[in-house]
mmCIF file of C-alpha atoms and ligand atoms in Angstrom:
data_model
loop_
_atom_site.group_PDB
_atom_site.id
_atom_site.type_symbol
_atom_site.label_atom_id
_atom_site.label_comp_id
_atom_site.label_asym_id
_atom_site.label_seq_id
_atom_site.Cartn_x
_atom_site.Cartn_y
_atom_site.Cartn_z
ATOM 1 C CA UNK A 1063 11.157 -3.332 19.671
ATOM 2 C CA UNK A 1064 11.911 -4.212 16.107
ATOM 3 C CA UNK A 1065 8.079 -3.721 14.371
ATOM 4 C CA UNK A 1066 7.702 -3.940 10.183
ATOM 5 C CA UNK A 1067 5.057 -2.626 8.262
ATOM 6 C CA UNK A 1068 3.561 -4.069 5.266
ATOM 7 C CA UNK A 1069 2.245 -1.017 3.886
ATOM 8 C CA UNK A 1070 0.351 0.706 0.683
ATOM 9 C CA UNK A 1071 0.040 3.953 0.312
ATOM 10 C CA UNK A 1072 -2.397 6.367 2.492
ATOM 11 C CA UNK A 1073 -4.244 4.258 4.865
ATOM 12 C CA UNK A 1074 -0.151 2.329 5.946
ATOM 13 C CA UNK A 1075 1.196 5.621 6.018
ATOM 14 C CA UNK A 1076 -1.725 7.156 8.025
ATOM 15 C CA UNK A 1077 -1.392 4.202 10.529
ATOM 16 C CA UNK A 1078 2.372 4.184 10.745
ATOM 17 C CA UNK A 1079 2.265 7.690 11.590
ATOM 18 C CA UNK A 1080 -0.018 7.207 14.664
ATOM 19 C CA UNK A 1081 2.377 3.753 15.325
ATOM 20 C CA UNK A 1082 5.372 6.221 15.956
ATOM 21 C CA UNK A 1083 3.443 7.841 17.793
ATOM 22 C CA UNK A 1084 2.469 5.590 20.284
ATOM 23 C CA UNK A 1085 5.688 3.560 20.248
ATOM 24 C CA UNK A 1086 7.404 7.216 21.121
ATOM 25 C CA UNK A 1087 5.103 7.224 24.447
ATOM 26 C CA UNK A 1088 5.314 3.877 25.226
ATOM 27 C CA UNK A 1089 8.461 1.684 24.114
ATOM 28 C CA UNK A 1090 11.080 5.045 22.968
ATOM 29 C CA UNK A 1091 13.809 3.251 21.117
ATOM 30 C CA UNK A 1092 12.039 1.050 18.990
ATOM 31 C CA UNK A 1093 12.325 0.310 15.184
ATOM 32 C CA UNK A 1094 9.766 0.741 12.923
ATOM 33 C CA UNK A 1095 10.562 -0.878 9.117
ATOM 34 C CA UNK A 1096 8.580 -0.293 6.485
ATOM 35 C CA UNK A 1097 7.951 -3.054 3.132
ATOM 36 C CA UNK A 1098 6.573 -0.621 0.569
ATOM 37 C CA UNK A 1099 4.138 -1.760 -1.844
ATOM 38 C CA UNK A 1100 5.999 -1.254 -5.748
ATOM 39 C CA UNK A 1101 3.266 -2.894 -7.685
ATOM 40 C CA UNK A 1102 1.496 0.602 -7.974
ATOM 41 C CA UNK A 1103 4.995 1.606 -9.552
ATOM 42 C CA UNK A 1104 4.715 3.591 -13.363
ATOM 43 C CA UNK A 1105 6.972 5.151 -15.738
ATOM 44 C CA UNK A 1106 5.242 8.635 -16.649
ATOM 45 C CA UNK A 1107 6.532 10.736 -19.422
ATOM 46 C CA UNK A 1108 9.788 9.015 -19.179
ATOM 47 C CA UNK A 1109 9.900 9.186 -14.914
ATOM 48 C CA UNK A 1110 9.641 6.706 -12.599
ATOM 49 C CA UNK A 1111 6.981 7.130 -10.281
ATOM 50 C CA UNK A 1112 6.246 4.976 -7.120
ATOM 51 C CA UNK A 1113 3.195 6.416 -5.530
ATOM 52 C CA UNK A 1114 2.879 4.264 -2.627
ATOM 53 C CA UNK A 1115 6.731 4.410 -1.431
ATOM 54 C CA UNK A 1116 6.144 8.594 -2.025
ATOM 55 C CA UNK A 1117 3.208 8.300 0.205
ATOM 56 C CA UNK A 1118 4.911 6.882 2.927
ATOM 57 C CA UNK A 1119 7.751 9.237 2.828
ATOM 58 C CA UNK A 1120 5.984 12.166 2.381
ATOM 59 C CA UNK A 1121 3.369 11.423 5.338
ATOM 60 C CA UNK A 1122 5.716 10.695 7.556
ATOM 61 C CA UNK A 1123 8.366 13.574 6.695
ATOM 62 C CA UNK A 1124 5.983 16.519 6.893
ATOM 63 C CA UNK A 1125 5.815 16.941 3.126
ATOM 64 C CA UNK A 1126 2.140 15.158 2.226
ATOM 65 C CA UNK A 1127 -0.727 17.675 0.926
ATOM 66 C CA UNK A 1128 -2.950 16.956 3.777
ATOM 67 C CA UNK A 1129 -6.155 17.486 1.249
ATOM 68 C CA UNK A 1130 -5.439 14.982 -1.202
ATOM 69 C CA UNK A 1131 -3.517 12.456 0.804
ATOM 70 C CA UNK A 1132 -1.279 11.727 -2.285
ATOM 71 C CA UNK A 1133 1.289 14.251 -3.715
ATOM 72 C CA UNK A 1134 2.775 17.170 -1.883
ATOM 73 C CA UNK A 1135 1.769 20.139 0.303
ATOM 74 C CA UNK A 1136 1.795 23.737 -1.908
ATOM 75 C CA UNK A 1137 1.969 21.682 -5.098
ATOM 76 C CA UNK A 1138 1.076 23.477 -8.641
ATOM 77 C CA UNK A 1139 0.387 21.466 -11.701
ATOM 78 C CA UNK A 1140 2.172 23.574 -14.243
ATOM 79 C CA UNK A 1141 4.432 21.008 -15.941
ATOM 80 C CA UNK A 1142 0.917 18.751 -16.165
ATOM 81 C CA UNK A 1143 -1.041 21.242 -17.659
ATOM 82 C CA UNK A 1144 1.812 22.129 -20.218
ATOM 83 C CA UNK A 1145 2.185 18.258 -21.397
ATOM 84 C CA UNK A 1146 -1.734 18.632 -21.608
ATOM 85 C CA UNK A 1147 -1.401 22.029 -23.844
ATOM 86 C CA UNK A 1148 0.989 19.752 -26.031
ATOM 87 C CA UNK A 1149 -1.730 16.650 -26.694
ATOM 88 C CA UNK A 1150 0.362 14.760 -24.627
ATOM 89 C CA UNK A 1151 -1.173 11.360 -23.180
ATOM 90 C CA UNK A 1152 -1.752 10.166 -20.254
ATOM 91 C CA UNK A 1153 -2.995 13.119 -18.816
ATOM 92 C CA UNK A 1154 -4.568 11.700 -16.401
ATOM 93 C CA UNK A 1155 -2.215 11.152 -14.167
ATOM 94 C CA UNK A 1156 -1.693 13.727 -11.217
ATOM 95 C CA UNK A 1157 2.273 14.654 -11.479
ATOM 96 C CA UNK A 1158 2.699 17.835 -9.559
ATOM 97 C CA UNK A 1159 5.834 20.373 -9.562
ATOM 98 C CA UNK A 1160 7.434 19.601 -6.380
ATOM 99 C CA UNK A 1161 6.922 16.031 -6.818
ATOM 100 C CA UNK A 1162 8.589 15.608 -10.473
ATOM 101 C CA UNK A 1163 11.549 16.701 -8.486
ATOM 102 C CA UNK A 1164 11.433 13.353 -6.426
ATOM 103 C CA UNK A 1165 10.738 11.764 -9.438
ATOM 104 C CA UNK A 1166 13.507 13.043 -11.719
ATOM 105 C CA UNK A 1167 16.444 12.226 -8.813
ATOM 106 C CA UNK A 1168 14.679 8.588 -8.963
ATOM 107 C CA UNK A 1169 14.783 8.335 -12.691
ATOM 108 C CA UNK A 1170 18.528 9.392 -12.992
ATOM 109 C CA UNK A 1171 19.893 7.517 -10.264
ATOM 110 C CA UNK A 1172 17.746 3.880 -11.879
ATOM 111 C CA UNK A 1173 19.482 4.753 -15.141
ATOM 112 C CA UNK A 1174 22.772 5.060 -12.973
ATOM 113 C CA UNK A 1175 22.336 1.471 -12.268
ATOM 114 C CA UNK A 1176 21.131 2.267 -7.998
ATOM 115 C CA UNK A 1177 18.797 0.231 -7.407
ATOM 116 C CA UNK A 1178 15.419 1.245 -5.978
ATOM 117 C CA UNK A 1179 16.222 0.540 -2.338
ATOM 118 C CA UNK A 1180 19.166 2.551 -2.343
ATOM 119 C CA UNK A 1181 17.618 5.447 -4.509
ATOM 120 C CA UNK A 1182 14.913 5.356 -1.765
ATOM 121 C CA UNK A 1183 17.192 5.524 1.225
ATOM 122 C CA UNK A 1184 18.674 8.363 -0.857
ATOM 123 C CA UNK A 1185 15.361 10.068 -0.987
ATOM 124 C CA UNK A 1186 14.483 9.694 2.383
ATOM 125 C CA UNK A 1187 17.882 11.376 3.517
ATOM 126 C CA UNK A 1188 15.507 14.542 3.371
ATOM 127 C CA UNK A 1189 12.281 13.489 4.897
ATOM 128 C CA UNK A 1190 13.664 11.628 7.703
ATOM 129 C CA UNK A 1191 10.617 9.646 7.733
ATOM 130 C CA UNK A 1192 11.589 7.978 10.956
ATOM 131 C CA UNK A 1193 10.944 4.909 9.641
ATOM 132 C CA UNK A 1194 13.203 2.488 7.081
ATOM 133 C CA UNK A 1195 11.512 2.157 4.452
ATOM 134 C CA UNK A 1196 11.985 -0.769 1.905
ATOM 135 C CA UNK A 1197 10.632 -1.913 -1.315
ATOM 136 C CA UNK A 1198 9.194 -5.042 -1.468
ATOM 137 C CA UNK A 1199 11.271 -6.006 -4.175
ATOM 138 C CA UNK A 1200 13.818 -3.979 -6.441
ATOM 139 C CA UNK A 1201 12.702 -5.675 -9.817
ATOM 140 C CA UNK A 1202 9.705 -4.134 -12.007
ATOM 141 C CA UNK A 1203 6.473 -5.931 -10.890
ATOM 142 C CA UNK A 1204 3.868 -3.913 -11.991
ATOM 143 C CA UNK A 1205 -0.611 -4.253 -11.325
ATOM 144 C CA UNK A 1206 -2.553 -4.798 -14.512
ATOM 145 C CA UNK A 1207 -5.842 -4.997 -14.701
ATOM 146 C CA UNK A 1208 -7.555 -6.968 -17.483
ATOM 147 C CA UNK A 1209 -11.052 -4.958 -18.540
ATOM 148 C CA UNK A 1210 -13.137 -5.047 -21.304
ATOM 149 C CA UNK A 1211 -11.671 -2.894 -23.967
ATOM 150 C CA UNK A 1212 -12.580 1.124 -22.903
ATOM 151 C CA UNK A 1213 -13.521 1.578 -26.956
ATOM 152 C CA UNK A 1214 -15.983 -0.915 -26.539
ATOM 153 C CA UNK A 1215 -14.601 -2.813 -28.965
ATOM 154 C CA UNK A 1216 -16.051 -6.529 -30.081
ATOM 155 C CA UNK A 1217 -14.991 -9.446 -31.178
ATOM 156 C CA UNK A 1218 -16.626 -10.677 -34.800
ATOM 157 C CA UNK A 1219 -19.126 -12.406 -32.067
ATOM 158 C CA UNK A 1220 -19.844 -9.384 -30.560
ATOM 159 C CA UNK A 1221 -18.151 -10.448 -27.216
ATOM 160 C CA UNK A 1222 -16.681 -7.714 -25.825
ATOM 161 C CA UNK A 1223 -12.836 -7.591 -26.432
ATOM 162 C CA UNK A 1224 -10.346 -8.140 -23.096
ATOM 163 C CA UNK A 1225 -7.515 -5.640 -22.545
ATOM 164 C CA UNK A 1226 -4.925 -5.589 -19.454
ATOM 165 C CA UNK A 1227 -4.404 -1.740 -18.282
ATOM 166 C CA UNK A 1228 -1.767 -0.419 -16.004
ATOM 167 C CA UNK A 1229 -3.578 -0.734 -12.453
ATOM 168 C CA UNK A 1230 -3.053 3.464 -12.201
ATOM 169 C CA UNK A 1231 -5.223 4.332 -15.667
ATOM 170 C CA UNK A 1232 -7.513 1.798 -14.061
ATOM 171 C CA UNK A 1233 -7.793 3.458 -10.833
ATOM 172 C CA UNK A 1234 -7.275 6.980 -11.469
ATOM 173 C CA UNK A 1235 -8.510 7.143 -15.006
ATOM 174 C CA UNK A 1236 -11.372 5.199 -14.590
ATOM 175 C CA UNK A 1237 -11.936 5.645 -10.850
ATOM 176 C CA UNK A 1238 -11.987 1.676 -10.800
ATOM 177 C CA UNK A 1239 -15.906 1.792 -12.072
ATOM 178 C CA UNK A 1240 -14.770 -0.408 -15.156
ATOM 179 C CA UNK A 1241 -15.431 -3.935 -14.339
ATOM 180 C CA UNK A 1242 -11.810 -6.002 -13.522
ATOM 181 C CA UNK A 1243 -12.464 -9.506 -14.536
ATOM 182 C CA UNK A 1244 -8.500 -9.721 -13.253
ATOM 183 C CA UNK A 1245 -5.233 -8.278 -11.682
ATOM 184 C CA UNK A 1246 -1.995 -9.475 -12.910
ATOM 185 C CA UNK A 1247 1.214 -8.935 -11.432
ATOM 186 C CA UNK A 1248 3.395 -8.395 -14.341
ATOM 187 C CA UNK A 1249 6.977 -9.776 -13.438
ATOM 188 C CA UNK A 1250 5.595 -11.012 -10.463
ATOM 189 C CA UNK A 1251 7.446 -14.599 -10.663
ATOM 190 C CA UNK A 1252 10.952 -13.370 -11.147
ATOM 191 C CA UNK A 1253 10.258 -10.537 -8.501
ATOM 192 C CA UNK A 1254 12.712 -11.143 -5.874
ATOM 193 C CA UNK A 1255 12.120 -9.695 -2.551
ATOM 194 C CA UNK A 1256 14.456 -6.067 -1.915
ATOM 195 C CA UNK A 1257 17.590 -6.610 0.346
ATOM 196 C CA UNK A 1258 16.808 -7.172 4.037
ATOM 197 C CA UNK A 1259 13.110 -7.500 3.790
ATOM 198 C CA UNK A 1260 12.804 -11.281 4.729
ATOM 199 C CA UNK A 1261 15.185 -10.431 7.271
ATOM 200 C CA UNK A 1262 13.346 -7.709 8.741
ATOM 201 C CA UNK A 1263 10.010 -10.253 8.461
ATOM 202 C CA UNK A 1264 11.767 -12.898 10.256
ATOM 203 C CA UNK A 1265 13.663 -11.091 12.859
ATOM 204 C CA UNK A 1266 10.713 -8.575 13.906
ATOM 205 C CA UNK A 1267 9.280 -8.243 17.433
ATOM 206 C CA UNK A 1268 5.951 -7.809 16.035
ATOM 207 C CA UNK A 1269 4.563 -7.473 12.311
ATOM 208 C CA UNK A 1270 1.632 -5.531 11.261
ATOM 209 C CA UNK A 1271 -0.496 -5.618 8.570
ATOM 210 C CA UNK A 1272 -2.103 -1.790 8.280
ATOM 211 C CA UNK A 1273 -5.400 -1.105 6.915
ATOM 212 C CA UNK A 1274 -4.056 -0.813 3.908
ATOM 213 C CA UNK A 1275 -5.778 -1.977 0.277
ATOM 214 C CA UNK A 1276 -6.097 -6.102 0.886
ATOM 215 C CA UNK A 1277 -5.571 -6.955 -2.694
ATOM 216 C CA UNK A 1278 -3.450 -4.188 -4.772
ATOM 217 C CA UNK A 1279 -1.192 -2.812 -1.773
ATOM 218 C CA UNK A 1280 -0.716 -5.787 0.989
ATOM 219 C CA UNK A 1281 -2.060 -8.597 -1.530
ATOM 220 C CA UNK A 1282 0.950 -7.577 -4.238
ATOM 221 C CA UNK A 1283 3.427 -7.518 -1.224
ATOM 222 C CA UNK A 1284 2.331 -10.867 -0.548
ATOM 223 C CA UNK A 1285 2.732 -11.919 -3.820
ATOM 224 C CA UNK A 1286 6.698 -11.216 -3.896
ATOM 225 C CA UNK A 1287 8.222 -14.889 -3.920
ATOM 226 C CA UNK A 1288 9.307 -15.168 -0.827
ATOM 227 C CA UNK A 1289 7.397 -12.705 1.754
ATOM 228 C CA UNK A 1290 4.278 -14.482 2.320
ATOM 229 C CA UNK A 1291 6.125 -17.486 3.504
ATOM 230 C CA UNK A 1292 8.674 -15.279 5.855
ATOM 231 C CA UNK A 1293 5.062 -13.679 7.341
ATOM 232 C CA UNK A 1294 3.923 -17.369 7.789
ATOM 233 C CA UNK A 1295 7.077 -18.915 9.901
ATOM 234 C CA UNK A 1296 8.779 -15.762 11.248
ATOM 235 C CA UNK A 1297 8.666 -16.041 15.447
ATOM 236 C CA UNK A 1298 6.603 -12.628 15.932
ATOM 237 C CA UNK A 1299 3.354 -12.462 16.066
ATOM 238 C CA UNK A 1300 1.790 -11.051 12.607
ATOM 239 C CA UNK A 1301 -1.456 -8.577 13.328
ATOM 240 C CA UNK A 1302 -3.471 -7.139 10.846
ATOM 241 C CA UNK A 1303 -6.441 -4.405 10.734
ATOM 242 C CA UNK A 1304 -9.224 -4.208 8.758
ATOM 243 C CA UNK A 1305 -9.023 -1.675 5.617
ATOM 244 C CA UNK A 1306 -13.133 -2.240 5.646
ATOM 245 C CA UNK A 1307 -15.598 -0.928 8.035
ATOM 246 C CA UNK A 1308 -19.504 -1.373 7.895
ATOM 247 C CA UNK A 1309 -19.188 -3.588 4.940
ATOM 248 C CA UNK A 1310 -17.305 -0.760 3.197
ATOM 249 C CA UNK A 1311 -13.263 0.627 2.128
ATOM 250 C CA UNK A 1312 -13.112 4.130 4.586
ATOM 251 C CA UNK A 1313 -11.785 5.392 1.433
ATOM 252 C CA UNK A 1314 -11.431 4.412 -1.907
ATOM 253 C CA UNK A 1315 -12.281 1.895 -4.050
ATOM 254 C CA UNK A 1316 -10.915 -1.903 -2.210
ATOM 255 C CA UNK A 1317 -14.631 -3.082 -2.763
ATOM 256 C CA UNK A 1318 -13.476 -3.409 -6.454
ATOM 257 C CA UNK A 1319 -10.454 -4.891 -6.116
ATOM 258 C CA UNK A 1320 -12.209 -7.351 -3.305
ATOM 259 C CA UNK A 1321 -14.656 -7.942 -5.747
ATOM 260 C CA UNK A 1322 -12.106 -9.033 -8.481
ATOM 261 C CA UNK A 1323 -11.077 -11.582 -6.598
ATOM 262 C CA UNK A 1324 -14.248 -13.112 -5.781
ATOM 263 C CA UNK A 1325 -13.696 -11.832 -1.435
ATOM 264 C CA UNK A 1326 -16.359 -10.205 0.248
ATOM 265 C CA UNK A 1327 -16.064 -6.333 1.001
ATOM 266 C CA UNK A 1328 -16.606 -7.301 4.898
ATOM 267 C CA UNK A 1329 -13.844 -7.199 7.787
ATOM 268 C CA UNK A 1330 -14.183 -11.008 8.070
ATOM 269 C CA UNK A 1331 -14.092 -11.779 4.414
ATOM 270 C CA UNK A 1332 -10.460 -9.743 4.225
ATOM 271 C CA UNK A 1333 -9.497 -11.465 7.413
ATOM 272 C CA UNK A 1334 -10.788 -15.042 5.804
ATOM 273 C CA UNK A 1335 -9.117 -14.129 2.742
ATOM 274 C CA UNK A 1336 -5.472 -13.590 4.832
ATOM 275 C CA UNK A 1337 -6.564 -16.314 6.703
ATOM 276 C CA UNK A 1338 -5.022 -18.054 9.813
ATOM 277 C CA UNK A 1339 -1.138 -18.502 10.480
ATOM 278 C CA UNK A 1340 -2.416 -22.230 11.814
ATOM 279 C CA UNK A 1341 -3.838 -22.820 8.605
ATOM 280 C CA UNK A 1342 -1.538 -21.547 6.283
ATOM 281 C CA UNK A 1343 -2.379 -17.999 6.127
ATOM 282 C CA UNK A 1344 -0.441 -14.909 7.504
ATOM 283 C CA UNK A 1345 -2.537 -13.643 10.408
ATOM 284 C CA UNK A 1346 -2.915 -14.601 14.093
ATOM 285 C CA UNK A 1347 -4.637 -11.468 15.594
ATOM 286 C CA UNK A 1348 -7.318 -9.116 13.419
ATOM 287 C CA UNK A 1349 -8.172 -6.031 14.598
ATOM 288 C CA UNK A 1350 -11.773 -4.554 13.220
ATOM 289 C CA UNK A 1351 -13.984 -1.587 13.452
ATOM 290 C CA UNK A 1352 -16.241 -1.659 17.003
ATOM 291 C CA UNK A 1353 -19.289 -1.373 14.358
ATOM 292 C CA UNK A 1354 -18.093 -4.873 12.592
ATOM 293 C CA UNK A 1355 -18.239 -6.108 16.366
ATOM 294 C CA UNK A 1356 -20.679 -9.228 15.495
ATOM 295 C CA UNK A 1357 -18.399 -10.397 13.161
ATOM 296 C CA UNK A 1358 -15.969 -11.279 15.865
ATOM 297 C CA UNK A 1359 -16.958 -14.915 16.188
ATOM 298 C CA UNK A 1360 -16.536 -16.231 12.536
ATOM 299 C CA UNK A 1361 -13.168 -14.258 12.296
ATOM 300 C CA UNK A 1362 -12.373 -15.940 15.945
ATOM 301 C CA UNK A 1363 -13.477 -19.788 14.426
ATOM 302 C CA UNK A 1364 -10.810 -19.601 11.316
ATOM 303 C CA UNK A 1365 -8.075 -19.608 14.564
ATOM 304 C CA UNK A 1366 -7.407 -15.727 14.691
ATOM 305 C CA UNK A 1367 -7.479 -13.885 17.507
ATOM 306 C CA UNK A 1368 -10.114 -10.815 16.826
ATOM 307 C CA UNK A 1369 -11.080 -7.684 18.594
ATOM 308 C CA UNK A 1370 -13.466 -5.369 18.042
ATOM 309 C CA UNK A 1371 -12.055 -1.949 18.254
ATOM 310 C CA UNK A 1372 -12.114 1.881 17.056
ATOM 311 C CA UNK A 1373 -10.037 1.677 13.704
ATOM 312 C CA UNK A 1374 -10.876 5.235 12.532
ATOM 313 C CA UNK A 1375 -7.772 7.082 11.779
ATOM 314 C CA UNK A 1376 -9.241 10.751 12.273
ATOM 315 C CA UNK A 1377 -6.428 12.151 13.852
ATOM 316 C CA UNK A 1378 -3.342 11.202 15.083
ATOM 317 C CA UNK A 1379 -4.386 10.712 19.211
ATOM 318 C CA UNK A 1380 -6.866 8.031 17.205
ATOM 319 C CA UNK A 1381 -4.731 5.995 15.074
ATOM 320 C CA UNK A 1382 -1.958 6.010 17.635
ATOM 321 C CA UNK A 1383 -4.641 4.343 19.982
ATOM 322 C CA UNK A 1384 -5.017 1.826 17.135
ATOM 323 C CA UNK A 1385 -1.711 1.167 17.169
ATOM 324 C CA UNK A 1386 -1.525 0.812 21.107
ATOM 325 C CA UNK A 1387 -4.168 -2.208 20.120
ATOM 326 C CA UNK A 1388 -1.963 -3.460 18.033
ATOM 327 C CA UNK A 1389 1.048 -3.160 20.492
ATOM 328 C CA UNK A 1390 -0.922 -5.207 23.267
ATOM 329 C CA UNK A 1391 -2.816 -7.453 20.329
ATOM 330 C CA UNK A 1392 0.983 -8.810 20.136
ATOM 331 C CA UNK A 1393 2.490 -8.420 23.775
ATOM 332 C CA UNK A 1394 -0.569 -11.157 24.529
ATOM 333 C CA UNK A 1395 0.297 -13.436 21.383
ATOM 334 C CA UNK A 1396 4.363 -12.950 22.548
ATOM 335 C CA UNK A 1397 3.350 -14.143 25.925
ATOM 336 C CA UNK A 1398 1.343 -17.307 24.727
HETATM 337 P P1 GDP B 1281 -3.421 3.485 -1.111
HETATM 338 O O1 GDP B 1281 -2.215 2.710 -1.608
HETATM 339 O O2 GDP B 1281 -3.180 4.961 -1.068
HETATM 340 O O3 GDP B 1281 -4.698 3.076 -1.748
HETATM 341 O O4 GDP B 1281 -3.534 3.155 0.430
HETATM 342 P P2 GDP B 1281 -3.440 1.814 1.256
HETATM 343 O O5 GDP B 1281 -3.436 0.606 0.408
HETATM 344 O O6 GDP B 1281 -2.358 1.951 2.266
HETATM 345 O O7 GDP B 1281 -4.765 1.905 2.108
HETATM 346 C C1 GDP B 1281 -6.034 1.988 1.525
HETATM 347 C C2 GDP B 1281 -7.046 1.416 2.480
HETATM 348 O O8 GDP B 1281 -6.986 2.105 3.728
HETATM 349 C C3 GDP B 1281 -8.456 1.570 1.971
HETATM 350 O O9 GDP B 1281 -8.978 0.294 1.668
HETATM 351 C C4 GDP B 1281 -9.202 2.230 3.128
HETATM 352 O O10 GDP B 1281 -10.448 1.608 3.383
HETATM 353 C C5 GDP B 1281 -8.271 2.057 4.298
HETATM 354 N N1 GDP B 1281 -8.380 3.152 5.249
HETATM 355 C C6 GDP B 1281 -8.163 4.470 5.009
HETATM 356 N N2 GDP B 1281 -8.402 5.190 6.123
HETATM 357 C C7 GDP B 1281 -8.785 4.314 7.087
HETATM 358 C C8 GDP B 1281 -9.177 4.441 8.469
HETATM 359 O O11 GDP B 1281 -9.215 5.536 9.039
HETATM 360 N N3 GDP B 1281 -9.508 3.286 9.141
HETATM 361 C C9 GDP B 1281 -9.487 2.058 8.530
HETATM 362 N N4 GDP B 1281 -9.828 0.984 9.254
HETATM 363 N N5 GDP B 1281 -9.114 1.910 7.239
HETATM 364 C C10 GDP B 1281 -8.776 3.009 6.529
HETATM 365 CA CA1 CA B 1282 -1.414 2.204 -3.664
#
């Protein structure tokens, strides 16, 4: 089997561990491909960081600081805390030892005119994720977030003045508690998708849409020119899991971003919001949490196939079970 991922950062990595998993019991042999959400992307103290692509790699090569969920295992923060000694801003970001490393071979090899796919395959050499894992796109598309200037400054009519800031000072800095009136996708339009990712969309056994961040992680992948309409018209079934349980994000802060965009934070708002591949949206199956189980008939009405299932990733016997729901979610949609 041929599967690809549209993935974010922890909650697609989380699941595509507990995918190889299952597809290791069940169907040895298979592919797993991996579209990495760039969007998150940001140039630190002159490095190029891509949080969401190191996620993935990390997780799934044995290097991710279990604690956190972001970063690596055994990190120290020296180099952070020097550039904070200095005055240095931002300072809030959280660039750790080990990982500048990553970061530095990434930097180097941009300037040497690789692009990011191949500086990624490069990088994964080492973690043998197990997976390939692709960009979405190879061109600078970064989140930003437009907010009511942090100064609280005015305009002469006292309205509060708009700013747009990169979607990590947003999240991180501000721990996404300032109000987003907007997201914008900053190179968005000229974005074209990375090399073989329609490809691996349109000739996949089966796609999957983790439970990963609806608006900033799969919504930006969607946003690529290009991949949204591959998810609507490739031949595999397309089957996505709900990111929000009991009306809330299992981690994080998606309820912001959801509310941003004027969606619900409820498993059959996201799934509305995707919508239907009969009606020109990108699911046909929806997988949500047993405890969003009466939600099952609206989700079923828009034309997507919905079960109510247990979506907690605590361990890995867990989310591989998820992914066995996935597996059969699409084995009955193959069959029809
Ligand atoms: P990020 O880029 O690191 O923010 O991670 P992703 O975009 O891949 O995933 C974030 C989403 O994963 C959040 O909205 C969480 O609610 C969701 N998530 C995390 N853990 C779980 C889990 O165990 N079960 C479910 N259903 N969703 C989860
Ligand atoms: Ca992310």
């Amino acid at each position: 089997m041929q599967i690809t991922v549209l993935a974010g950062g922890i909650g697609g990595s989380r699941f595509i561990r507990g995918l190889q998993r299952a597809l290791e019991q069940d169907h040895p042999g298979s592919q797993i491909t991996v579209i990495g959400n760039t969007g998150d992307d940001i140039w630190i103290h002159g490095l190029r960081v891509c949080p969401d692509l190191d996620t993935v790699m990390y997780t799934l090569g044995g290097g991710i600081s279990a604690e956190r969920g972001w970063g690596r295992e055994d990190e120290t923060f020296t180099v952070k805390d020097e550039l904070a000694a200095y005055g240095v801003e931002p300072s809030w970001f959280g660039l750790g030892d080990r990982d500048i490393a990553t970061h530095l071979i990434r930097t180097q090899s941009l300037r040497a005119g690789y692009t990011l796919t191949d500086v990624t395959a490069a990088l994964c050499e080492r973690w043998q994720p197990g997976v390939r894992l692709l960009p979405m796109s190879d061109d600078r598309a970064e989140t930003h977030v437009v907010v009511d200037d942090p100064s609280g400054a005015t305009a002469p009519d006292g309205a509060p003045l708009r700013t747009a800031i990169h979607f990590q000072e947003w999240w991180i800095r501000y721990r996404a508690e300032l109000p987003a009136h907007e997201f914008i996708l900053v190179g968005i339009d000229e974005a074209r998708p990375g090399p073989d990712v329609l490809s691996t969309i349109s000739e996949a056994d089966l796609v999957i849409l983790p439970p990963s961040n609806p608006v900033v992680s799969v919504g930006t992948i969607l946003q690529v020119p290009g991949i949204a309409e591959a998810v609507r018209t490739t031949s595999a079934p397309v089957v996505g899991v709900s990111p929000i349980v009991g009306g809330a994000p299992v981690r994080g802060m998606a309820d912001a971003c959801l509310r941003t965009i004027g969606v619900e934070t409820t498993a059959a708002a996201v799934a509305a919001h995707y919508g239907a591949r009969s009606a020109e949206g990108v699911l046909d199956a929806w997988l949500m949490d047993t405890r969003d189980a009466e939600q099952v008939p609206a989700v079923e009405a828009l034309g997507i196939t919905t079960r109510a299932v247990p979506t907690m990733m605590t361990d890995i016997d867990a989310t591989a079970a998820l992914a066995r729901e996935c597996l059969s979610a699409g084995a009955v949609l193959a069959r029809a």
